[in-house]
Coordinates of C-alpha atoms in Angstrom, one line a residue:
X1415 CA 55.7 -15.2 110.1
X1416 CA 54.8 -12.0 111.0
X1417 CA 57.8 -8.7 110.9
X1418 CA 56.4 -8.1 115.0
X1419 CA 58.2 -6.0 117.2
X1420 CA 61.7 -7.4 119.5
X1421 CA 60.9 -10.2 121.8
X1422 CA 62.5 -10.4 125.2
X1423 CA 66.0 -10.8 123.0
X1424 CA 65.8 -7.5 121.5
X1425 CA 65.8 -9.4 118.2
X1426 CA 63.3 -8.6 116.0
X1427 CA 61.6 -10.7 113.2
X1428 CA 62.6 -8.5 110.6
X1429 CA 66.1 -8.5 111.3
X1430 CA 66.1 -12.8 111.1
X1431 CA 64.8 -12.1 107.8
X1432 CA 66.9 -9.7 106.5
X1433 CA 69.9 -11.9 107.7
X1434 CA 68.9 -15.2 106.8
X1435 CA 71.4 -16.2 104.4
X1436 CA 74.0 -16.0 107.2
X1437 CA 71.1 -17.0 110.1
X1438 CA 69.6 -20.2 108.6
X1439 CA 72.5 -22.9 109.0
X1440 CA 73.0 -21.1 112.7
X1441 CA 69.2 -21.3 113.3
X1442 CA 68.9 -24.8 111.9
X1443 CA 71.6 -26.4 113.8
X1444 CA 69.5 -24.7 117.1
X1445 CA 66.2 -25.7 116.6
X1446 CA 67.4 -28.9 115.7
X1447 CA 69.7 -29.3 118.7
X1448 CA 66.5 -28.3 120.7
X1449 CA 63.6 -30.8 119.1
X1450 CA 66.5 -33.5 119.1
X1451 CA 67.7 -33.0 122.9
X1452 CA 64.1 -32.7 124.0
X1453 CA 64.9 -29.4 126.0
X1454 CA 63.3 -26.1 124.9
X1455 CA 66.1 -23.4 126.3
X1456 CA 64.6 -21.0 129.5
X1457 CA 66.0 -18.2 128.0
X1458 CA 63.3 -18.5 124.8
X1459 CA 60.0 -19.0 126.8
X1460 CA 61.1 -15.4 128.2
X1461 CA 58.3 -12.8 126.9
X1462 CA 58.3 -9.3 127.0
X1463 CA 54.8 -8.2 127.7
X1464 CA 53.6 -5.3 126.2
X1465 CA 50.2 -3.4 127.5
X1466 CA 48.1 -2.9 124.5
X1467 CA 44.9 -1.0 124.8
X1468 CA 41.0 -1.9 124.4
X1469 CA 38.5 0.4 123.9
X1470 CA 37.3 3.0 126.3
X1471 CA 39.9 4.9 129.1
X1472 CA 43.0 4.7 128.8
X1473 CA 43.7 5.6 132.3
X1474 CA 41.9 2.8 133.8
X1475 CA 44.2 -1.0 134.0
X1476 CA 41.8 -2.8 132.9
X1477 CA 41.4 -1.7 129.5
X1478 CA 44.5 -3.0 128.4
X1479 CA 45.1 -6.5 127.8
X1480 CA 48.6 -7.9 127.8
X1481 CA 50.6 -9.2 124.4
X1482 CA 53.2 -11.1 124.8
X1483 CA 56.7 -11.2 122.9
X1484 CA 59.0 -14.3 122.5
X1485 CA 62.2 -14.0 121.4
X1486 CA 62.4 -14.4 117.6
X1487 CA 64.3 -18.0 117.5
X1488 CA 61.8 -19.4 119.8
X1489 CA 58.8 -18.4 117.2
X1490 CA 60.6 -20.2 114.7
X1491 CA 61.2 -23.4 117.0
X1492 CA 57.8 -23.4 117.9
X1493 CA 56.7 -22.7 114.4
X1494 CA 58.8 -26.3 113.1
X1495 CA 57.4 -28.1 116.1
X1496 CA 54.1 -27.4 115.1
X1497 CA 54.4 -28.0 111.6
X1498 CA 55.9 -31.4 112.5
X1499 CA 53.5 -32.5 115.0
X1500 CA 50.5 -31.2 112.7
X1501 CA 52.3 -33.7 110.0
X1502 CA 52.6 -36.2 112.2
X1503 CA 48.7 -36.1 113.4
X1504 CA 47.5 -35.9 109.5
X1505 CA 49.6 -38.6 108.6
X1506 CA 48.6 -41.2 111.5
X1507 CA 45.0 -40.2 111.5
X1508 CA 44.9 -39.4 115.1
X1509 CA 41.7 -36.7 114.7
X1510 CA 38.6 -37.4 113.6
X1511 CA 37.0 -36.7 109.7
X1512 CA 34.7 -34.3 112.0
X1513 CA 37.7 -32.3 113.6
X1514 CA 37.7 -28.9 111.8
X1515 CA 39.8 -27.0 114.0
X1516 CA 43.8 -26.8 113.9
X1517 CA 43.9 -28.6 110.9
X1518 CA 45.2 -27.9 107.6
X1519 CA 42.7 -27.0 104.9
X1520 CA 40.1 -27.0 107.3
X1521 CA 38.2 -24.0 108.9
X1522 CA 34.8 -23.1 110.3
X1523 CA 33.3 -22.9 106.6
X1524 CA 34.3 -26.3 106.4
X1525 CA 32.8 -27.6 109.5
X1526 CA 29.3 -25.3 108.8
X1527 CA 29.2 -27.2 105.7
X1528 CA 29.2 -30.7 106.6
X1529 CA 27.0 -29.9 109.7
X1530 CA 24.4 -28.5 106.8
X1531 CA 25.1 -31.4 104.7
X1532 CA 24.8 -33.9 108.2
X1533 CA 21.8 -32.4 109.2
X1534 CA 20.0 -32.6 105.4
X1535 CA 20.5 -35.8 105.6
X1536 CA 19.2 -36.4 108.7
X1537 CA 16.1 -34.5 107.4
X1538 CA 15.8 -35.9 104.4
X1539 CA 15.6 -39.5 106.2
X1540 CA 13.4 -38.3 108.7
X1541 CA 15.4 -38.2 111.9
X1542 CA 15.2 -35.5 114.9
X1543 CA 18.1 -33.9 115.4
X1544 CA 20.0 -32.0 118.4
X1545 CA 23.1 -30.3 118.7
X1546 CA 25.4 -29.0 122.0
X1547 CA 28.3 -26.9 120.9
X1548 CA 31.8 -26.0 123.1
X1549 CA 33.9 -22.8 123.3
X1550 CA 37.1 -25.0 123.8
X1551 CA 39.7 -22.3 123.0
X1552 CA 41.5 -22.1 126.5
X1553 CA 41.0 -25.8 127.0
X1554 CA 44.9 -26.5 127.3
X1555 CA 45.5 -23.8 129.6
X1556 CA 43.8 -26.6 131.6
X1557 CA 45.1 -29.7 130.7
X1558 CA 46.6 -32.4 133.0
X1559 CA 49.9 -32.6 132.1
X1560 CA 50.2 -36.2 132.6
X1561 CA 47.1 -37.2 130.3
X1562 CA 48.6 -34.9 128.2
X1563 CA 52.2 -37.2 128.0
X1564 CA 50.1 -40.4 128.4
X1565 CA 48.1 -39.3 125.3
X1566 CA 51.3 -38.3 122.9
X1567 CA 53.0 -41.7 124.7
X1568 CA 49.5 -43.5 123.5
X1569 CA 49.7 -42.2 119.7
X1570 CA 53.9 -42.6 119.5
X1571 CA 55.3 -39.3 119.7
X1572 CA 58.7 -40.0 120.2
X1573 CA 60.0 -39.5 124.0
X1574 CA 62.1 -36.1 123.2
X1575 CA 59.0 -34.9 121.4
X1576 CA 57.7 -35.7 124.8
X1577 CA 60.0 -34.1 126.7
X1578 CA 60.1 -31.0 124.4
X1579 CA 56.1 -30.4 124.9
X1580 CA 56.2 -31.7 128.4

């Protein structure tokens, strides 16, 4: 995890680190208490936002674009939910061999490399090939939230995992 500034708890990274050995049975029993209860606390999805410039003037709004700072305890929650969902999808086989992003040990090189391998092949046996391509980065700023819990219902994510994302 990165050593970022204080969150909207005035806690910063660094000082989690420096204290862990009197943090991590404290932090443990929270995160725990959190993924097991289903609940993710208010108080951590609080950010403080912080106006960071882009290029050109500074006096003008809207060459800044806004970062925003958890508190340090919800990175780590979110950090051990991720890790344990990512498990969970690798483990079930719930994407496809053709899924590159997200994944562990996957990457763009990866998925460049077995569309040049796919489309040799198709080549080599004397098919025509297309190919559409989608920007989906922002796609679940969009999502229907109840698709989304029908979905993790669907592939047995347990119900306070449910209630946690949800």
């Amino acid at each position: 995890m990165k050593l970022t500034g204080a969150g909207s708890d005035g806690v910063p990274m660094r000082a989690i680190r420096e204290g862990i050995q009197v943090l991590a049975e404290p932090l443990t029993y929270l995160v725990n208490a959190s993924i097991t209860s289903g609940i993710f606390p208010h108080a951590w999805k609080e950010a403080k936002i912080i106006p960071v410039p882009k290029k050109g003037d500074r006096s003008l709004k809207e060459n800044y674009r806004p970062i925003s700072m958890l508190p340090a305890v919800s990175k780590i929650l979110e950090k051990v939910v991720h890790r344990q969902i990512s498990s969970h999808v690798e483990r079930v086989g719930i994407l496809p061999s053709s899924q590159h992003g997200f994944r562990p040990n996957r990457s763009t090189t990866t998925a460049m490399l077995e569309l040049a391998r796919d489309l040799t092949h198709a080549k080599d046996i004397g098919l025509t090939t297309a190919m559409a391509a989608f920007d989906l980065s922002a796609a679940f700023d969009c999502m229907d939230r109840d698709i989304l819990m029908a979905k993790l219902d669907a592939y047995n994510f347990d119900k306070n995992c449910r209630n946690w994302i949800g």
